GROMACS .gro file of C-alpha atoms in nm:
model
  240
    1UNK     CA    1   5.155  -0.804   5.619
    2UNK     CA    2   4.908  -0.844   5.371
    3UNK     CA    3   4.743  -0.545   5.416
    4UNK     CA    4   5.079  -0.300   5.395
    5UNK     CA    5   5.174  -0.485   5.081
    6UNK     CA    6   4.856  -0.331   4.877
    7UNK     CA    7   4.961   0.023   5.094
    8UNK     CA    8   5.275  -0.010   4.890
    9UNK     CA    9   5.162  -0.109   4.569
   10UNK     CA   10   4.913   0.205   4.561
   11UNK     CA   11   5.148   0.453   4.666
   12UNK     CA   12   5.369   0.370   4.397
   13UNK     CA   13   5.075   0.374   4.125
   14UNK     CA   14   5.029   0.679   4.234
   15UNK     CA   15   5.400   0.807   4.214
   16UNK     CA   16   5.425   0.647   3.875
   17UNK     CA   17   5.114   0.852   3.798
   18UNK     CA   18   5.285   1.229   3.960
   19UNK     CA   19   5.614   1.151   3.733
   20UNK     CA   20   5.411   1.080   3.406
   21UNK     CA   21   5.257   1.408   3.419
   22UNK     CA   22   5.533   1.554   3.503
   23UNK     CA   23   5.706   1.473   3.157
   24UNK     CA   24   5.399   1.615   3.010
   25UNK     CA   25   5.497   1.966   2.814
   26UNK     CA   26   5.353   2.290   2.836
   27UNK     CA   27   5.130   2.386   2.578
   28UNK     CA   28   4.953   2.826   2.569
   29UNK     CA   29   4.724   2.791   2.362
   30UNK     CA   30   4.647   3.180   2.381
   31UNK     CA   31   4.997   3.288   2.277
   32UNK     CA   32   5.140   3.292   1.925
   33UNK     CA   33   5.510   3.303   1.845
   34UNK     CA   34   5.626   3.494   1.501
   35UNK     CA   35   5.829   3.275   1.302
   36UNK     CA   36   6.061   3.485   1.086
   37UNK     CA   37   6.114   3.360   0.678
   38UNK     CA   38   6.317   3.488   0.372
   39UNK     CA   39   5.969   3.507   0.158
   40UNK     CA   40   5.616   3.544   0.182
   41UNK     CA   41   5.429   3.217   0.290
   42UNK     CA   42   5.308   3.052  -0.001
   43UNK     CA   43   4.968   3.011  -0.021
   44UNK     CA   44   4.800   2.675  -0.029
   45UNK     CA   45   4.647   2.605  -0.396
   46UNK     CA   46   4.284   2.579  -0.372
   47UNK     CA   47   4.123   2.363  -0.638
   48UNK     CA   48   3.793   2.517  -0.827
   49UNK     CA   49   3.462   2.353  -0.681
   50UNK     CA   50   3.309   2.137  -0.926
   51UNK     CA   51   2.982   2.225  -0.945
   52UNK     CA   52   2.680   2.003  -1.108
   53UNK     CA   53   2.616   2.078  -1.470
   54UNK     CA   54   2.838   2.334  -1.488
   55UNK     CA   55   2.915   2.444  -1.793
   56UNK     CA   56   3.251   2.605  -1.943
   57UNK     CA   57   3.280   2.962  -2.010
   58UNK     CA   58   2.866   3.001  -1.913
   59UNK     CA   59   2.787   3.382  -1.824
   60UNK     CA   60   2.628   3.452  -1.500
   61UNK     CA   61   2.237   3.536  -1.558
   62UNK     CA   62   2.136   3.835  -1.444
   63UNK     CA   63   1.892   3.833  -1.160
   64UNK     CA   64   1.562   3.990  -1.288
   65UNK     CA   65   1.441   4.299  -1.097
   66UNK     CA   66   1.139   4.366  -0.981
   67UNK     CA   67   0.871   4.621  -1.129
   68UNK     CA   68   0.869   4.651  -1.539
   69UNK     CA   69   1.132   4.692  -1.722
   70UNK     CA   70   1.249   5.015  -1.883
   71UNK     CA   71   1.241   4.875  -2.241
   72UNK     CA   72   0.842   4.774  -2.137
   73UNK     CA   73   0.733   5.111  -2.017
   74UNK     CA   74   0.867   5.361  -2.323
   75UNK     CA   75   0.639   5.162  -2.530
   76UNK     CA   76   0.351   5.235  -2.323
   77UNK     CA   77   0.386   5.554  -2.252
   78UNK     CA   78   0.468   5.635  -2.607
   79UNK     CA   79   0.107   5.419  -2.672
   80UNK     CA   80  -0.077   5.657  -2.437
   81UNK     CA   81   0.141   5.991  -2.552
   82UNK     CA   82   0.007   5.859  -2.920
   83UNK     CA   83  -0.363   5.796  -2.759
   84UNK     CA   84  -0.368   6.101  -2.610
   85UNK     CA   85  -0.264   6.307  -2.950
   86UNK     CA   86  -0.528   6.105  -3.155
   87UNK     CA   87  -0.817   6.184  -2.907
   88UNK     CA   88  -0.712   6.576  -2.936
   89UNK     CA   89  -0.701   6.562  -3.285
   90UNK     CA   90  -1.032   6.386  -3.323
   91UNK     CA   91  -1.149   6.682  -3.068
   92UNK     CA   92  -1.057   6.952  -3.241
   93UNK     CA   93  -1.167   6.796  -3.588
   94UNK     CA   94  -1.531   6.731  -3.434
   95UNK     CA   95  -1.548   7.110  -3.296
   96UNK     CA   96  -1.409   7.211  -3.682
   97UNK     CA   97  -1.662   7.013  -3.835
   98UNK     CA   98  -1.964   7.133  -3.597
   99UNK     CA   99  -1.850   7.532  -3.651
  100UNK     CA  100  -1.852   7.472  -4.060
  101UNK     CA  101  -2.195   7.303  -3.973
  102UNK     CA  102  -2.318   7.593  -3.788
  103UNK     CA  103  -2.152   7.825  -3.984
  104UNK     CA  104  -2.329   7.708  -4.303
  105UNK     CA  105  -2.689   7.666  -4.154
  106UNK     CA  106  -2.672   8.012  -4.011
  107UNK     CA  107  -2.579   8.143  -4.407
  108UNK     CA  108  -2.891   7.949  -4.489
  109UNK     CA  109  -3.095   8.093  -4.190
  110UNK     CA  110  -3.017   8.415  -4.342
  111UNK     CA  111  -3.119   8.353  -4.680
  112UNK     CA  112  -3.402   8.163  -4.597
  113UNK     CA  113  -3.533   8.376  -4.287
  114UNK     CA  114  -3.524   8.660  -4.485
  115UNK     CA  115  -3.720   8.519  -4.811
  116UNK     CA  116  -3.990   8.359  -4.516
  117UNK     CA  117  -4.030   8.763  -4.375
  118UNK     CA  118  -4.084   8.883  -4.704
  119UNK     CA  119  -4.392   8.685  -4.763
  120UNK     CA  120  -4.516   8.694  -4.421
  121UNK     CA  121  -4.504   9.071  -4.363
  122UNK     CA  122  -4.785   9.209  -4.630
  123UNK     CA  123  -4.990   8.923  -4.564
  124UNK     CA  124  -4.998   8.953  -4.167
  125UNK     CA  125  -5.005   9.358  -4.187
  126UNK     CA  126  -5.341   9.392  -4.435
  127UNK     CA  127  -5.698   9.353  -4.467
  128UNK     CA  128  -5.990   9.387  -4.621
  129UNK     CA  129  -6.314   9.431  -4.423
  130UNK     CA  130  -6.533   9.242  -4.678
  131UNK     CA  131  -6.307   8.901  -4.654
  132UNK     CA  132  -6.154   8.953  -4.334
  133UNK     CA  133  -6.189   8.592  -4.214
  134UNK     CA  134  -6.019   8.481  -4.516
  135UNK     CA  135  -5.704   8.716  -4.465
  136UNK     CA  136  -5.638   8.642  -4.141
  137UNK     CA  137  -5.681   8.292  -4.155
  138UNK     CA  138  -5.398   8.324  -4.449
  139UNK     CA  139  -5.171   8.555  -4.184
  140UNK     CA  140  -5.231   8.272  -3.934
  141UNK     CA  141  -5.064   8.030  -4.201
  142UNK     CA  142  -4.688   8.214  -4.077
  143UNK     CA  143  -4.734   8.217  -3.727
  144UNK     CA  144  -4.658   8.046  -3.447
  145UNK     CA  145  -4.690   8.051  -3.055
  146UNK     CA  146  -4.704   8.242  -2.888
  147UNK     CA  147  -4.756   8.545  -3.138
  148UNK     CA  148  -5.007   8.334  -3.308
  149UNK     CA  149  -5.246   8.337  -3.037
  150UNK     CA  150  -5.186   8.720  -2.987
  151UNK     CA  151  -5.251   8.785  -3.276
  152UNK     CA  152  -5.544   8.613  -3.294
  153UNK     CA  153  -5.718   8.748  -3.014
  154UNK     CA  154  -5.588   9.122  -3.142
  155UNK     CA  155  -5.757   9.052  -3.493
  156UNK     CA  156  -6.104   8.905  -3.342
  157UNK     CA  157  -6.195   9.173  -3.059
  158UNK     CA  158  -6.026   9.469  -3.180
  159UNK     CA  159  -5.949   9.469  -3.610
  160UNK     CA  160  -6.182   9.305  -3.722
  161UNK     CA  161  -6.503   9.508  -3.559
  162UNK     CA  162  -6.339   9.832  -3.638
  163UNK     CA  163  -6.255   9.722  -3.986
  164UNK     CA  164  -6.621   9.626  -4.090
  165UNK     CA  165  -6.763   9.964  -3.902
  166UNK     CA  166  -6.553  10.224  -4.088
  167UNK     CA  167  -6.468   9.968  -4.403
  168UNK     CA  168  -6.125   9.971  -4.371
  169UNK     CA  169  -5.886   9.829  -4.624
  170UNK     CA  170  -5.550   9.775  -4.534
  171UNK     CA  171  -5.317   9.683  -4.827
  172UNK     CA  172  -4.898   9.678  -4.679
  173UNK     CA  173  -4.627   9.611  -4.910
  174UNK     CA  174  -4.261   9.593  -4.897
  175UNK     CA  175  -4.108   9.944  -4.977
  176UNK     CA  176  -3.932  10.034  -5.253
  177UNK     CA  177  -3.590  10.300  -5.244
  178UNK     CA  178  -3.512  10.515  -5.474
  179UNK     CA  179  -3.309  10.370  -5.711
  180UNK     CA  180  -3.270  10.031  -5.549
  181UNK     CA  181  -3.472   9.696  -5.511
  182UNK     CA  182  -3.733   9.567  -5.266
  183UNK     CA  183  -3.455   9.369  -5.111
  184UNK     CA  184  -3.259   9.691  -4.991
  185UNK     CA  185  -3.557   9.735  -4.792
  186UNK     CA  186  -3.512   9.393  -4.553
  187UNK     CA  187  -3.198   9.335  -4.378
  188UNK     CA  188  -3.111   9.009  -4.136
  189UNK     CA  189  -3.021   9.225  -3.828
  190UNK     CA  190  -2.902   8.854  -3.649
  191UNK     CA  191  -2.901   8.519  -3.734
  192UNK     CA  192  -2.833   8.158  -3.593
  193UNK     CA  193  -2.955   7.776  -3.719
  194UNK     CA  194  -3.251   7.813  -3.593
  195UNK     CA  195  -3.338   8.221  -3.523
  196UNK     CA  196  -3.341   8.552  -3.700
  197UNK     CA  197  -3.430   8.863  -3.676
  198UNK     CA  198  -3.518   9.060  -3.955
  199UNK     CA  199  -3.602   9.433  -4.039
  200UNK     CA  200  -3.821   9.514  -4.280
  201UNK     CA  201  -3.938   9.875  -4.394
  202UNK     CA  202  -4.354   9.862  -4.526
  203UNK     CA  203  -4.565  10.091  -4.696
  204UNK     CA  204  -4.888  10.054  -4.551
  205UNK     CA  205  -5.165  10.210  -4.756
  206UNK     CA  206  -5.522  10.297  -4.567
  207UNK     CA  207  -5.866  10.340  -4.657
  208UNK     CA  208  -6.168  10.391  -4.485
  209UNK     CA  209  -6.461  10.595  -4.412
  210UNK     CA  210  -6.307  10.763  -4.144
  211UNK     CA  211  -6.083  10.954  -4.396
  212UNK     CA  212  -6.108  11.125  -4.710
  213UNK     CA  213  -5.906  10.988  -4.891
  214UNK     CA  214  -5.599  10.664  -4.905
  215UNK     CA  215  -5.351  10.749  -4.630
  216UNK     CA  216  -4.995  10.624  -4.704
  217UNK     CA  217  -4.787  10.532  -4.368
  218UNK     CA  218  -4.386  10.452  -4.394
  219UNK     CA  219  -4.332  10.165  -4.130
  220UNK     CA  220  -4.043  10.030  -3.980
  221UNK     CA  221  -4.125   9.629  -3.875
  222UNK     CA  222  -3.862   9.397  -3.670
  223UNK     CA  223  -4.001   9.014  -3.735
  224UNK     CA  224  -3.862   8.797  -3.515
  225UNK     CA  225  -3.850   8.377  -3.701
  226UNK     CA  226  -3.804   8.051  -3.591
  227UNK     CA  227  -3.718   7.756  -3.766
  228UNK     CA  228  -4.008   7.513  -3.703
  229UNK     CA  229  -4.078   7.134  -3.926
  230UNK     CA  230  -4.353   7.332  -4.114
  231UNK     CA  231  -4.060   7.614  -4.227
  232UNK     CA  232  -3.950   7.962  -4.074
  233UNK     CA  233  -4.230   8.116  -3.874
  234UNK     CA  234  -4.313   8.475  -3.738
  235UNK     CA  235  -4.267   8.440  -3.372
  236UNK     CA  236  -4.269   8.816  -3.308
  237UNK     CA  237  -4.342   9.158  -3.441
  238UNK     CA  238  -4.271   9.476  -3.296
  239UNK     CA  239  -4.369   9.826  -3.486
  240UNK     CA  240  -4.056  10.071  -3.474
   0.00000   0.00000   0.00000
C-alpha cells in the first residue's frame, strides 16, 4: 500500500509539471512584427561623454605627418638654389680674374720679349776672331737649354777655328727701314706668359781674308724666348 502511494504522488508531480509548461507562451525569437505609428520613433537622447580634462570649445590637434614639412623644405632648397648661384658666380669671377691675369702678362711678354730679342740678337750673331772667347761667352749670357749647348758646341768646333784662320769679323745689327725706326724691324709673331716668338730682320756685315772687301748680308732671324727667373732667354733661332 505503501509502495503505490509514492506511485501516485510521482505521477502527479509529474502531471503538475506537463500542465505548467503547458501555460508557458510561445516566444520566435527569429521573427519581427512591424508595429505601425503616426510619427517617426523618437530617438533616445544620448548624453555627451565626459571625457577627462576636457576642455570647452578646445580644437582638435592635427596629427603631424610624417616626412618634413612643406614650410621646412622651400627654405632649403631656396638655401641650396642660393648656394648653388654663389658657387657659379665665384666660378665665373675666378675664370674673369685669371683671363685679365693672363691677358695682362701676355701684353707684358710682348713688350718685354721683344726688348730681351733686341739685345740678344747682335750679340749672339757676331764676332771678332781676336776676342772670340770673350763674345761668345757674352752670347752665352741669353741662352738657355737646350740652344745653349748647341750653340756652344757650333761656336767651339766650327766658328771659332774658321774665324781665327781667315780673321773673320762678324759685326750684326738690327736693320734699319727706310724712313722708319729699328723697332719696325722686330715684330712679336706670338706671345703667351711665358713664350714668344719674335722676328727680327739683321744686317750682318762680314770681313775676312777670304774676301776683298766687307760683305753686307740682309737676314731674316725667328728667336724663339722663354721666360726663365734670370729674365727672357733665347731658346731658339732659326735663319729664314
Amino acid at each position: 500500500m505503501a509502495n503505490q502511494n509514492v506511485r501516485v504522488a510521482a505521477a502527479a508531480r509529474a502531471a503538475s509539471k506537463r500542465a505548467a509548461k503547458a501555460r508557458r507562451p510561445i516566444s520566435s525569437p527569429t521573427l519581427t512584427v512591424p508595429v505601425e505609428s503616426d510619427g517617426p520613433e523618437p530617438k533616445p537622447e544620448s548624453k555627451p561623454e565626459s571625457k577627462p580634462n576636457a576642455q570647452p570649445n578646445a580644437q582638435p590637434q592635427p596629427k603631424p605627418k610624417s616626412g618634413t614639412p612643406p614650410h621646412f623644405r622651400r627654405p632649403a632648397l631656396l638655401t641650396a638654389a642660393l648656394a648653388t648661384l654663389v658657387l657659379a658666380g665665384l666660378t665665373a669671377t675666378t675664370a674673369l680674374g685669371l683671363q685679365y691675369r693672363d691677358s695682362t702678362r701676355t701684353t707684358e711678354a710682348r713688350t718685354s720679349a721683344a726688348a730681351a730679342a733686341r739685345k740678344a740678337a747682335p750679340a749672339i750673331l757676331s764676332y771678332d776672331y781676336r776676342h772670340l772667347d770673350t763674345d761668345f761667352a757674352t752670347a752665352r749670357t741669353h741662352l738657355t737649354p737646350p740652344f745653349l749647348d748647341e750653340y756652344t758646341k757650333t761656336t767651339t768646333t766650327v766658328v771659332a777655328p774658321t774665324a781665327r784662320q781667315y780673321q773673320g769679323v762678324v759685326k750684326a745689327t738690327i736693320a734699319k727701314p727706310p724712313g722708319a725706326d729699328a723697332s719696325a724691324s722686330v715684330s712679336v709673331v706670338s706671345a703667351s706668359p711665358d713664350k714668344a716668338v719674335i722676328l727680327l730682320f739683321m744686317n750682318q756685315v762680314t770681313t775676312s781674308t777670304r774676301i776683298s772687301g766687307p760683305r753686307v748680308d740682309l737676314n731674316r732671324v725667328r728667336m724663339t724666348l722663354v721666360r726663365t727667373p734670370q729674365g727672357w732667354k733665347v731658346s731658339a733661332v732659326d735663319a729664314l
